[in-house]
């Protein structure tokens, strides 16, 4: 097993452990909604501290249920991950293309290998 494979396996195990710990130790059993989002937790804390508090703003769109809200959040995360993956893929592809072009230039007869410069790193 290569060093990178060992590191990746260790990271995957660590993520799994972090996901399972709250479930094993019951870190939410005392609450009505044990794994509600931070917004709901903040709202509960604020109303306990100051029951007459009125929010400054109201949401532009209020989903009809928690499931739809979760689905929209997951969609937002998926779109963000897709944009990041596309960016890193294009960046890597450009770097690989520059390296291949440099290899071709060095391999061509009649070109001086010393005059070809290394590709720039972004």
PDB file of N, CA and C in Angstrom, residues 20-113:
ATOM      1  N   UNK A  20     -19.807   9.087  13.439  1.00  0.00           N
ATOM      2  CA  UNK A  20     -20.466   8.094  14.286  1.00  0.00           C
ATOM      3  C   UNK A  20     -20.471   8.496  15.758  1.00  0.00           C
ATOM      4  N   UNK A  21     -19.494   9.258  16.202  1.00  0.00           N
ATOM      5  CA  UNK A  21     -19.378   9.622  17.629  1.00  0.00           C
ATOM      6  C   UNK A  21     -20.666  10.241  18.190  1.00  0.00           C
ATOM      7  N   UNK A  22     -21.297  11.228  17.522  1.00  0.00           N
ATOM      8  CA  UNK A  22     -22.524  11.800  18.097  1.00  0.00           C
ATOM      9  C   UNK A  22     -23.654  10.777  18.219  1.00  0.00           C
ATOM     10  N   UNK A  23     -23.689   9.814  17.308  1.00  0.00           N
ATOM     11  CA  UNK A  23     -24.740   8.812  17.369  1.00  0.00           C
ATOM     12  C   UNK A  23     -24.492   7.805  18.492  1.00  0.00           C
ATOM     13  N   UNK A  24     -23.252   7.412  18.674  1.00  0.00           N
ATOM     14  CA  UNK A  24     -22.913   6.419  19.695  1.00  0.00           C
ATOM     15  C   UNK A  24     -23.122   6.979  21.096  1.00  0.00           C
ATOM     16  N   UNK A  25     -22.686   8.196  21.320  1.00  0.00           N
ATOM     17  CA  UNK A  25     -22.782   8.780  22.654  1.00  0.00           C
ATOM     18  C   UNK A  25     -24.111   9.481  22.913  1.00  0.00           C
ATOM     19  N   UNK A  26     -25.015   9.484  21.931  1.00  0.00           N
ATOM     20  CA  UNK A  26     -26.329  10.080  22.122  1.00  0.00           C
ATOM     21  C   UNK A  26     -26.280  11.564  22.393  1.00  0.00           C
ATOM     22  N   UNK A  27     -25.464  12.287  21.654  1.00  0.00           N
ATOM     23  CA  UNK A  27     -25.282  13.712  21.892  1.00  0.00           C
ATOM     24  C   UNK A  27     -26.432  14.536  21.338  1.00  0.00           C
ATOM     25  N   UNK A  28     -27.600  14.251  21.628  1.00  0.00           N
ATOM     26  CA  UNK A  28     -28.727  15.023  21.152  1.00  0.00           C
ATOM     27  C   UNK A  28     -30.024  14.409  21.607  1.00  0.00           C
ATOM     28  N   UNK A  29     -29.916  13.376  22.438  1.00  0.00           N
ATOM     29  CA  UNK A  29     -31.110  12.667  22.884  1.00  0.00           C
ATOM     30  C   UNK A  29     -32.022  13.517  23.749  1.00  0.00           C
ATOM     31  N   UNK A  30     -31.462  14.514  24.429  1.00  0.00           N
ATOM     32  CA  UNK A  30     -32.263  15.326  25.331  1.00  0.00           C
ATOM     33  C   UNK A  30     -33.055  16.415  24.608  1.00  0.00           C
ATOM     34  N   UNK A  31     -32.870  16.531  23.301  1.00  0.00           N
ATOM     35  CA  UNK A  31     -33.525  17.603  22.561  1.00  0.00           C
ATOM     36  C   UNK A  31     -34.725  17.073  21.787  1.00  0.00           C
ATOM     37  N   UNK A  32     -35.645  17.998  21.462  1.00  0.00           N
ATOM     38  CA  UNK A  32     -36.831  17.625  20.686  1.00  0.00           C
ATOM     39  C   UNK A  32     -36.431  17.203  19.277  1.00  0.00           C
ATOM     40  N   UNK A  33     -35.568  17.988  18.637  1.00  0.00           N
ATOM     41  CA  UNK A  33     -35.006  17.645  17.331  1.00  0.00           C
ATOM     42  C   UNK A  33     -33.510  17.475  17.539  1.00  0.00           C
ATOM     43  N   UNK A  34     -33.031  16.243  17.689  1.00  0.00           N
ATOM     44  CA  UNK A  34     -31.653  16.037  18.127  1.00  0.00           C
ATOM     45  C   UNK A  34     -30.582  16.603  17.202  1.00  0.00           C
ATOM     46  N   UNK A  35     -30.775  16.551  15.908  1.00  0.00           N
ATOM     47  CA  UNK A  35     -29.728  17.009  15.005  1.00  0.00           C
ATOM     48  C   UNK A  35     -30.246  18.117  14.099  1.00  0.00           C
ATOM     49  N   UNK A  36     -30.892  19.097  14.695  1.00  0.00           N
ATOM     50  CA  UNK A  36     -31.370  20.259  13.941  1.00  0.00           C
ATOM     51  C   UNK A  36     -30.183  21.134  13.576  1.00  0.00           C
ATOM     52  N   UNK A  37     -30.391  21.994  12.605  1.00  0.00           N
ATOM     53  CA  UNK A  37     -29.307  22.861  12.148  1.00  0.00           C
ATOM     54  C   UNK A  37     -28.975  23.961  13.138  1.00  0.00           C
ATOM     55  N   UNK A  38     -27.921  24.676  12.851  1.00  0.00           N
ATOM     56  CA  UNK A  38     -27.460  25.745  13.728  1.00  0.00           C
ATOM     57  C   UNK A  38     -28.473  26.889  13.790  1.00  0.00           C
ATOM     58  N   UNK A  39     -29.196  27.120  12.699  1.00  0.00           N
ATOM     59  CA  UNK A  39     -30.200  28.186  12.708  1.00  0.00           C
ATOM     60  C   UNK A  39     -31.281  27.911  13.748  1.00  0.00           C
ATOM     61  N   UNK A  40     -31.758  26.680  13.798  1.00  0.00           N
ATOM     62  CA  UNK A  40     -32.797  26.331  14.765  1.00  0.00           C
ATOM     63  C   UNK A  40     -32.263  26.427  16.192  1.00  0.00           C
ATOM     64  N   UNK A  41     -31.021  25.996  16.402  1.00  0.00           N
ATOM     65  CA  UNK A  41     -30.412  26.093  17.734  1.00  0.00           C
ATOM     66  C   UNK A  41     -30.285  27.552  18.165  1.00  0.00           C
ATOM     67  N   UNK A  42     -29.861  28.412  17.240  1.00  0.00           N
ATOM     68  CA  UNK A  42     -29.711  29.832  17.565  1.00  0.00           C
ATOM     69  C   UNK A  42     -31.063  30.462  17.880  1.00  0.00           C
ATOM     70  N   UNK A  43     -32.068  30.118  17.108  1.00  0.00           N
ATOM     71  CA  UNK A  43     -33.405  30.665  17.347  1.00  0.00           C
ATOM     72  C   UNK A  43     -33.925  30.252  18.720  1.00  0.00           C
ATOM     73  N   UNK A  44     -33.710  29.008  19.092  1.00  0.00           N
ATOM     74  CA  UNK A  44     -34.139  28.528  20.402  1.00  0.00           C
ATOM     75  C   UNK A  44     -33.408  29.271  21.522  1.00  0.00           C
ATOM     76  N   UNK A  45     -32.089  29.443  21.368  1.00  0.00           N
ATOM     77  CA  UNK A  45     -31.307  30.135  22.392  1.00  0.00           C
ATOM     78  C   UNK A  45     -31.744  31.593  22.529  1.00  0.00           C
ATOM     79  N   UNK A  46     -32.014  32.251  21.421  1.00  0.00           N
ATOM     80  CA  UNK A  46     -32.414  33.662  21.461  1.00  0.00           C
ATOM     81  C   UNK A  46     -33.768  33.818  22.129  1.00  0.00           C
ATOM     82  N   UNK A  47     -34.729  32.940  21.799  1.00  0.00           N
ATOM     83  CA  UNK A  47     -36.050  33.064  22.414  1.00  0.00           C
ATOM     84  C   UNK A  47     -36.013  32.727  23.905  1.00  0.00           C
ATOM     85  N   UNK A  48     -35.064  31.886  24.332  1.00  0.00           N
ATOM     86  CA  UNK A  48     -34.925  31.620  25.772  1.00  0.00           C
ATOM     87  C   UNK A  48     -34.366  32.842  26.497  1.00  0.00           C
ATOM     88  N   UNK A  49     -33.421  33.541  25.872  1.00  0.00           N
ATOM     89  CA  UNK A  49     -32.798  34.708  26.490  1.00  0.00           C
ATOM     90  C   UNK A  49     -33.749  35.905  26.481  1.00  0.00           C
ATOM     91  N   UNK A  50     -34.373  36.165  25.321  1.00  0.00           N
ATOM     92  CA  UNK A  50     -35.250  37.331  25.174  1.00  0.00           C
ATOM     93  C   UNK A  50     -36.502  36.918  24.410  1.00  0.00           C
ATOM     94  N   UNK A  51     -37.580  36.563  25.110  1.00  0.00           N
ATOM     95  CA  UNK A  51     -38.794  36.095  24.439  1.00  0.00           C
ATOM     96  C   UNK A  51     -39.459  37.138  23.533  1.00  0.00           C
ATOM     97  N   UNK A  52     -39.197  38.426  23.773  1.00  0.00           N
ATOM     98  CA  UNK A  52     -39.830  39.481  22.968  1.00  0.00           C
ATOM     99  C   UNK A  52     -38.993  39.899  21.765  1.00  0.00           C
ATOM    100  N   UNK A  53     -37.901  39.190  21.495  1.00  0.00           N
ATOM    101  CA  UNK A  53     -37.018  39.553  20.385  1.00  0.00           C
ATOM    102  C   UNK A  53     -37.728  39.390  19.049  1.00  0.00           C
ATOM    103  N   UNK A  54     -37.567  40.401  18.182  1.00  0.00           N
ATOM    104  CA  UNK A  54     -38.102  40.322  16.822  1.00  0.00           C
ATOM    105  C   UNK A  54     -36.941  40.385  15.842  1.00  0.00           C
ATOM    106  N   UNK A  55     -36.873  39.453  14.896  1.00  0.00           N
ATOM    107  CA  UNK A  55     -35.771  39.456  13.920  1.00  0.00           C
ATOM    108  C   UNK A  55     -35.790  40.716  13.059  1.00  0.00           C
ATOM    109  N   UNK A  56     -34.616  41.116  12.607  1.00  0.00           N
ATOM    110  CA  UNK A  56     -34.504  42.296  11.758  1.00  0.00           C
ATOM    111  C   UNK A  56     -34.999  42.007  10.354  1.00  0.00           C
ATOM    112  N   UNK A  57     -34.768  40.786   9.896  1.00  0.00           N
ATOM    113  CA  UNK A  57     -35.110  40.412   8.529  1.00  0.00           C
ATOM    114  C   UNK A  57     -35.952  39.147   8.545  1.00  0.00           C
ATOM    115  N   UNK A  58     -36.654  38.931   7.468  1.00  0.00           N
ATOM    116  CA  UNK A  58     -37.369  37.667   7.283  1.00  0.00           C
ATOM    117  C   UNK A  58     -36.834  37.013   6.006  1.00  0.00           C
ATOM    118  N   UNK A  59     -36.876  35.696   5.916  1.00  0.00           N
ATOM    119  CA  UNK A  59     -36.335  35.022   4.729  1.00  0.00           C
ATOM    120  C   UNK A  59     -37.104  35.403   3.462  1.00  0.00           C
ATOM    121  N   UNK A  60     -36.393  35.421   2.334  1.00  0.00           N
ATOM    122  CA  UNK A  60     -37.047  35.700   1.058  1.00  0.00           C
ATOM    123  C   UNK A  60     -37.959  34.557   0.659  1.00  0.00           C
ATOM    124  N   UNK A  61     -37.528  33.337   0.966  1.00  0.00           N
ATOM    125  CA  UNK A  61     -38.322  32.156   0.641  1.00  0.00           C
ATOM    126  C   UNK A  61     -38.290  31.214   1.830  1.00  0.00           C
ATOM    127  N   UNK A  62     -39.435  30.812   2.288  1.00  0.00           N
ATOM    128  CA  UNK A  62     -39.542  29.874   3.401  1.00  0.00           C
ATOM    129  C   UNK A  62     -40.044  28.545   2.857  1.00  0.00           C
ATOM    130  N   UNK A  63     -39.186  27.502   2.813  1.00  0.00           N
ATOM    131  CA  UNK A  63     -39.622  26.211   2.290  1.00  0.00           C
ATOM    132  C   UNK A  63     -40.775  25.646   3.117  1.00  0.00           C
ATOM    133  N   UNK A  64     -41.678  24.925   2.468  1.00  0.00           N
ATOM    134  CA  UNK A  64     -42.846  24.408   3.181  1.00  0.00           C
ATOM    135  C   UNK A  64     -42.528  23.330   4.218  1.00  0.00           C
ATOM    136  N   UNK A  65     -41.385  22.646   4.090  1.00  0.00           N
ATOM    137  CA  UNK A  65     -41.052  21.612   5.062  1.00  0.00           C
ATOM    138  C   UNK A  65     -39.533  21.539   5.252  1.00  0.00           C
ATOM    139  N   UNK A  66     -39.149  20.858   6.300  1.00  0.00           N
ATOM    140  CA  UNK A  66     -37.733  20.693   6.592  1.00  0.00           C
ATOM    141  C   UNK A  66     -37.016  19.836   5.556  1.00  0.00           C
ATOM    142  N   UNK A  67     -37.742  18.883   4.961  1.00  0.00           N
ATOM    143  CA  UNK A  67     -37.136  18.032   3.946  1.00  0.00           C
ATOM    144  C   UNK A  67     -36.757  18.828   2.709  1.00  0.00           C
ATOM    145  N   UNK A  68     -37.631  19.741   2.311  1.00  0.00           N
ATOM    146  CA  UNK A  68     -37.337  20.569   1.137  1.00  0.00           C
ATOM    147  C   UNK A  68     -36.178  21.508   1.446  1.00  0.00           C
ATOM    148  N   UNK A  69     -36.153  22.035   2.657  1.00  0.00           N
ATOM    149  CA  UNK A  69     -35.045  22.897   3.060  1.00  0.00           C
ATOM    150  C   UNK A  69     -33.724  22.128   3.011  1.00  0.00           C
ATOM    151  N   UNK A  70     -33.733  20.899   3.497  1.00  0.00           N
ATOM    152  CA  UNK A  70     -32.529  20.065   3.454  1.00  0.00           C
ATOM    153  C   UNK A  70     -32.123  19.753   2.014  1.00  0.00           C
ATOM    154  N   UNK A  71     -33.113  19.490   1.165  1.00  0.00           N
ATOM    155  CA  UNK A  71     -32.817  19.189  -0.238  1.00  0.00           C
ATOM    156  C   UNK A  71     -32.203  20.401  -0.935  1.00  0.00           C
ATOM    157  N   UNK A  72     -32.723  21.586  -0.659  1.00  0.00           N
ATOM    158  CA  UNK A  72     -32.161  22.798  -1.259  1.00  0.00           C
ATOM    159  C   UNK A  72     -30.736  23.050  -0.760  1.00  0.00           C
ATOM    160  N   UNK A  73     -30.491  22.770   0.515  1.00  0.00           N
ATOM    161  CA  UNK A  73     -29.144  22.927   1.055  1.00  0.00           C
ATOM    162  C   UNK A  73     -28.190  21.935   0.396  1.00  0.00           C
ATOM    163  N   UNK A  74     -28.641  20.694   0.214  1.00  0.00           N
ATOM    164  CA  UNK A  74     -27.796  19.685  -0.438  1.00  0.00           C
ATOM    165  C   UNK A  74     -27.529  20.057  -1.890  1.00  0.00           C
ATOM    166  N   UNK A  75     -28.535  20.612  -2.568  1.00  0.00           N
ATOM    167  CA  UNK A  75     -28.350  21.053  -3.950  1.00  0.00           C
ATOM    168  C   UNK A  75     -27.320  22.181  -4.018  1.00  0.00           C
ATOM    169  N   UNK A  76     -27.408  23.108  -3.096  1.00  0.00           N
ATOM    170  CA  UNK A  76     -26.449  24.207  -3.042  1.00  0.00           C
ATOM    171  C   UNK A  76     -25.029  23.675  -2.821  1.00  0.00           C
ATOM    172  N   UNK A  77     -24.885  22.722  -1.920  1.00  0.00           N
ATOM    173  CA  UNK A  77     -23.564  22.134  -1.658  1.00  0.00           C
ATOM    174  C   UNK A  77     -23.050  21.383  -2.882  1.00  0.00           C
ATOM    175  N   UNK A  78     -23.932  20.669  -3.581  1.00  0.00           N
ATOM    176  CA  UNK A  78     -23.515  19.915  -4.768  1.00  0.00           C
ATOM    177  C   UNK A  78     -23.071  20.851  -5.888  1.00  0.00           C
ATOM    178  N   UNK A  79     -23.779  21.949  -6.069  1.00  0.00           N
ATOM    179  CA  UNK A  79     -23.389  22.915  -7.104  1.00  0.00           C
ATOM    180  C   UNK A  79     -22.036  23.531  -6.756  1.00  0.00           C
ATOM    181  N   UNK A  80     -21.835  23.886  -5.505  1.00  0.00           N
ATOM    182  CA  UNK A  80     -20.549  24.437  -5.081  1.00  0.00           C
ATOM    183  C   UNK A  80     -19.414  23.445  -5.272  1.00  0.00           C
ATOM    184  N   UNK A  81     -19.646  22.183  -4.927  1.00  0.00           N
ATOM    185  CA  UNK A  81     -18.616  21.155  -5.115  1.00  0.00           C
ATOM    186  C   UNK A  81     -18.328  20.958  -6.596  1.00  0.00           C
ATOM    187  N   UNK A  82     -19.358  21.016  -7.431  1.00  0.00           N
ATOM    188  CA  UNK A  82     -19.163  20.876  -8.877  1.00  0.00           C
ATOM    189  C   UNK A  82     -18.334  22.009  -9.452  1.00  0.00           C
ATOM    190  N   UNK A  83     -18.598  23.225  -9.012  1.00  0.00           N
ATOM    191  CA  UNK A  83     -17.827  24.375  -9.499  1.00  0.00           C
ATOM    192  C   UNK A  83     -16.360  24.242  -9.079  1.00  0.00           C
ATOM    193  N   UNK A  84     -16.128  23.870  -7.831  1.00  0.00           N
ATOM    194  CA  UNK A  84     -14.743  23.688  -7.367  1.00  0.00           C
ATOM    195  C   UNK A  84     -14.038  22.558  -8.120  1.00  0.00           C
ATOM    196  N   UNK A  85     -14.729  21.443  -8.323  1.00  0.00           N
ATOM    197  CA  UNK A  85     -14.123  20.315  -9.038  1.00  0.00           C
ATOM    198  C   UNK A  85     -13.808  20.705 -10.479  1.00  0.00           C
ATOM    199  N   UNK A  86     -14.699  21.449 -11.120  1.00  0.00           N
ATOM    200  CA  UNK A  86     -14.444  21.901 -12.487  1.00  0.00           C
ATOM    201  C   UNK A  86     -13.206  22.797 -12.540  1.00  0.00           C
ATOM    202  N   UNK A  87     -13.115  23.731 -11.613  1.00  0.00           N
ATOM    203  CA  UNK A  87     -11.976  24.643 -11.582  1.00  0.00           C
ATOM    204  C   UNK A  87     -10.664  23.877 -11.415  1.00  0.00           C
ATOM    205  N   UNK A  88     -10.620  22.971 -10.429  1.00  0.00           N
ATOM    206  CA  UNK A  88      -9.381  22.233 -10.201  1.00  0.00           C
ATOM    207  C   UNK A  88      -9.073  21.293 -11.367  1.00  0.00           C
ATOM    208  N   UNK A  89     -10.092  20.740 -12.011  1.00  0.00           N
ATOM    209  CA  UNK A  89      -9.871  19.889 -13.175  1.00  0.00           C
ATOM    210  C   UNK A  89      -9.295  20.667 -14.346  1.00  0.00           C
ATOM    211  N   UNK A  90      -9.830  21.845 -14.608  1.00  0.00           N
ATOM    212  CA  UNK A  90      -9.304  22.680 -15.693  1.00  0.00           C
ATOM    213  C   UNK A  90      -7.873  23.091 -15.388  1.00  0.00           C
ATOM    214  N   UNK A  91      -7.621  23.454 -14.161  1.00  0.00           N
ATOM    215  CA  UNK A  91      -6.270  23.871 -13.773  1.00  0.00           C
ATOM    216  C   UNK A  91      -5.266  22.738 -13.947  1.00  0.00           C
ATOM    217  N   UNK A  92      -5.651  21.544 -13.533  1.00  0.00           N
ATOM    218  CA  UNK A  92      -4.757  20.392 -13.688  1.00  0.00           C
ATOM    219  C   UNK A  92      -4.569  20.040 -15.156  1.00  0.00           C
ATOM    220  N   UNK A  93      -5.645  20.112 -15.928  1.00  0.00           N
ATOM    221  CA  UNK A  93      -5.541  19.827 -17.358  1.00  0.00           C
ATOM    222  C   UNK A  93      -4.617  20.786 -18.081  1.00  0.00           C
ATOM    223  N   UNK A  94      -4.685  22.049 -17.723  1.00  0.00           N
ATOM    224  CA  UNK A  94      -3.787  23.033 -18.331  1.00  0.00           C
ATOM    225  C   UNK A  94      -2.334  22.724 -17.986  1.00  0.00           C
ATOM    226  N   UNK A  95      -2.098  22.382 -16.734  1.00  0.00           N
ATOM    227  CA  UNK A  95      -0.739  22.068 -16.304  1.00  0.00           C
ATOM    228  C   UNK A  95      -0.213  20.834 -17.043  1.00  0.00           C
ATOM    229  N   UNK A  96      -1.054  19.820 -17.189  1.00  0.00           N
ATOM    230  CA  UNK A  96      -0.634  18.619 -17.907  1.00  0.00           C
ATOM    231  C   UNK A  96      -0.411  18.918 -19.387  1.00  0.00           C
ATOM    232  N   UNK A  97      -1.251  19.765 -19.970  1.00  0.00           N
ATOM    233  CA  UNK A  97      -1.078  20.143 -21.372  1.00  0.00           C
ATOM    234  C   UNK A  97       0.222  20.890 -21.599  1.00  0.00           C
ATOM    235  N   UNK A  98       0.546  21.781 -20.692  1.00  0.00           N
ATOM    236  CA  UNK A  98       1.817  22.513 -20.799  1.00  0.00           C
ATOM    237  C   UNK A  98       3.003  21.557 -20.696  1.00  0.00           C
ATOM    238  N   UNK A  99       2.906  20.587 -19.798  1.00  0.00           N
ATOM    239  CA  UNK A  99       4.001  19.628 -19.628  1.00  0.00           C
ATOM    240  C   UNK A  99       4.160  18.768 -20.886  1.00  0.00           C
ATOM    241  N   UNK A 100       3.047  18.340 -21.482  1.00  0.00           N
ATOM    242  CA  UNK A 100       3.123  17.542 -22.714  1.00  0.00           C
ATOM    243  C   UNK A 100       3.702  18.352 -23.861  1.00  0.00           C
ATOM    244  N   UNK A 101       3.280  19.600 -23.969  1.00  0.00           N
ATOM    245  CA  UNK A 101       3.807  20.454 -25.038  1.00  0.00           C
ATOM    246  C   UNK A 101       5.310  20.655 -24.860  1.00  0.00           C
ATOM    247  N   UNK A 102       5.751  20.821 -23.642  1.00  0.00           N
ATOM    248  CA  UNK A 102       7.176  20.979 -23.362  1.00  0.00           C
ATOM    249  C   UNK A 102       7.941  19.711 -23.736  1.00  0.00           C
ATOM    250  N   UNK A 103       7.377  18.544 -23.406  1.00  0.00           N
ATOM    251  CA  UNK A 103       8.027  17.283 -23.773  1.00  0.00           C
ATOM    252  C   UNK A 103       8.142  17.140 -25.288  1.00  0.00           C
ATOM    253  N   UNK A 104       7.072  17.511 -26.011  1.00  0.00           N
ATOM    254  CA  UNK A 104       7.108  17.433 -27.480  1.00  0.00           C
ATOM    255  C   UNK A 104       8.164  18.358 -28.055  1.00  0.00           C
ATOM    256  N   UNK A 105       8.266  19.560 -27.500  1.00  0.00           N
ATOM    257  CA  UNK A 105       9.280  20.499 -27.986  1.00  0.00           C
ATOM    258  C   UNK A 105      10.682  19.966 -27.750  1.00  0.00           C
ATOM    259  N   UNK A 106      10.883  19.358 -26.604  1.00  0.00           N
ATOM    260  CA  UNK A 106      12.207  18.810 -26.298  1.00  0.00           C
ATOM    261  C   UNK A 106      12.531  17.598 -27.166  1.00  0.00           C
ATOM    262  N   UNK A 107      11.506  16.846 -27.549  1.00  0.00           N
ATOM    263  CA  UNK A 107      11.718  15.637 -28.330  1.00  0.00           C
ATOM    264  C   UNK A 107      11.893  15.929 -29.823  1.00  0.00           C
ATOM    265  N   UNK A 108      11.459  17.084 -30.310  1.00  0.00           N
ATOM    266  CA  UNK A 108      11.579  17.415 -31.729  1.00  0.00           C
ATOM    267  C   UNK A 108      13.040  17.576 -32.110  1.00  0.00           C
ATOM    268  N   UNK A 109      13.408  16.987 -33.264  1.00  0.00           N
ATOM    269  CA  UNK A 109      14.791  17.190 -33.716  1.00  0.00           C
ATOM    270  C   UNK A 109      14.972  18.633 -34.180  1.00  0.00           C
ATOM    271  N   UNK A 110      16.124  19.181 -33.926  1.00  0.00           N
ATOM    272  CA  UNK A 110      16.423  20.535 -34.371  1.00  0.00           C
ATOM    273  C   UNK A 110      16.145  21.598 -33.339  1.00  0.00           C
ATOM    274  N   UNK A 111      15.531  21.240 -32.215  1.00  0.00           N
ATOM    275  CA  UNK A 111      15.330  22.245 -31.162  1.00  0.00           C
ATOM    276  C   UNK A 111      16.370  22.045 -30.091  1.00  0.00           C
ATOM    277  N   UNK A 112      16.806  23.135 -29.550  1.00  0.00           N
ATOM    278  CA  UNK A 112      17.809  23.085 -28.493  1.00  0.00           C
ATOM    279  C   UNK A 112      17.075  22.927 -27.164  1.00  0.00           C
ATOM    280  N   UNK A 113      17.288  21.797 -26.485  1.00  0.00           N
ATOM    281  CA  UNK A 113      16.575  21.505 -25.242  1.00  0.00           C
ATOM    282  C   UNK A 113      16.871  22.533 -24.160  1.00  0.00           C
TER     283      UNK A 113
END
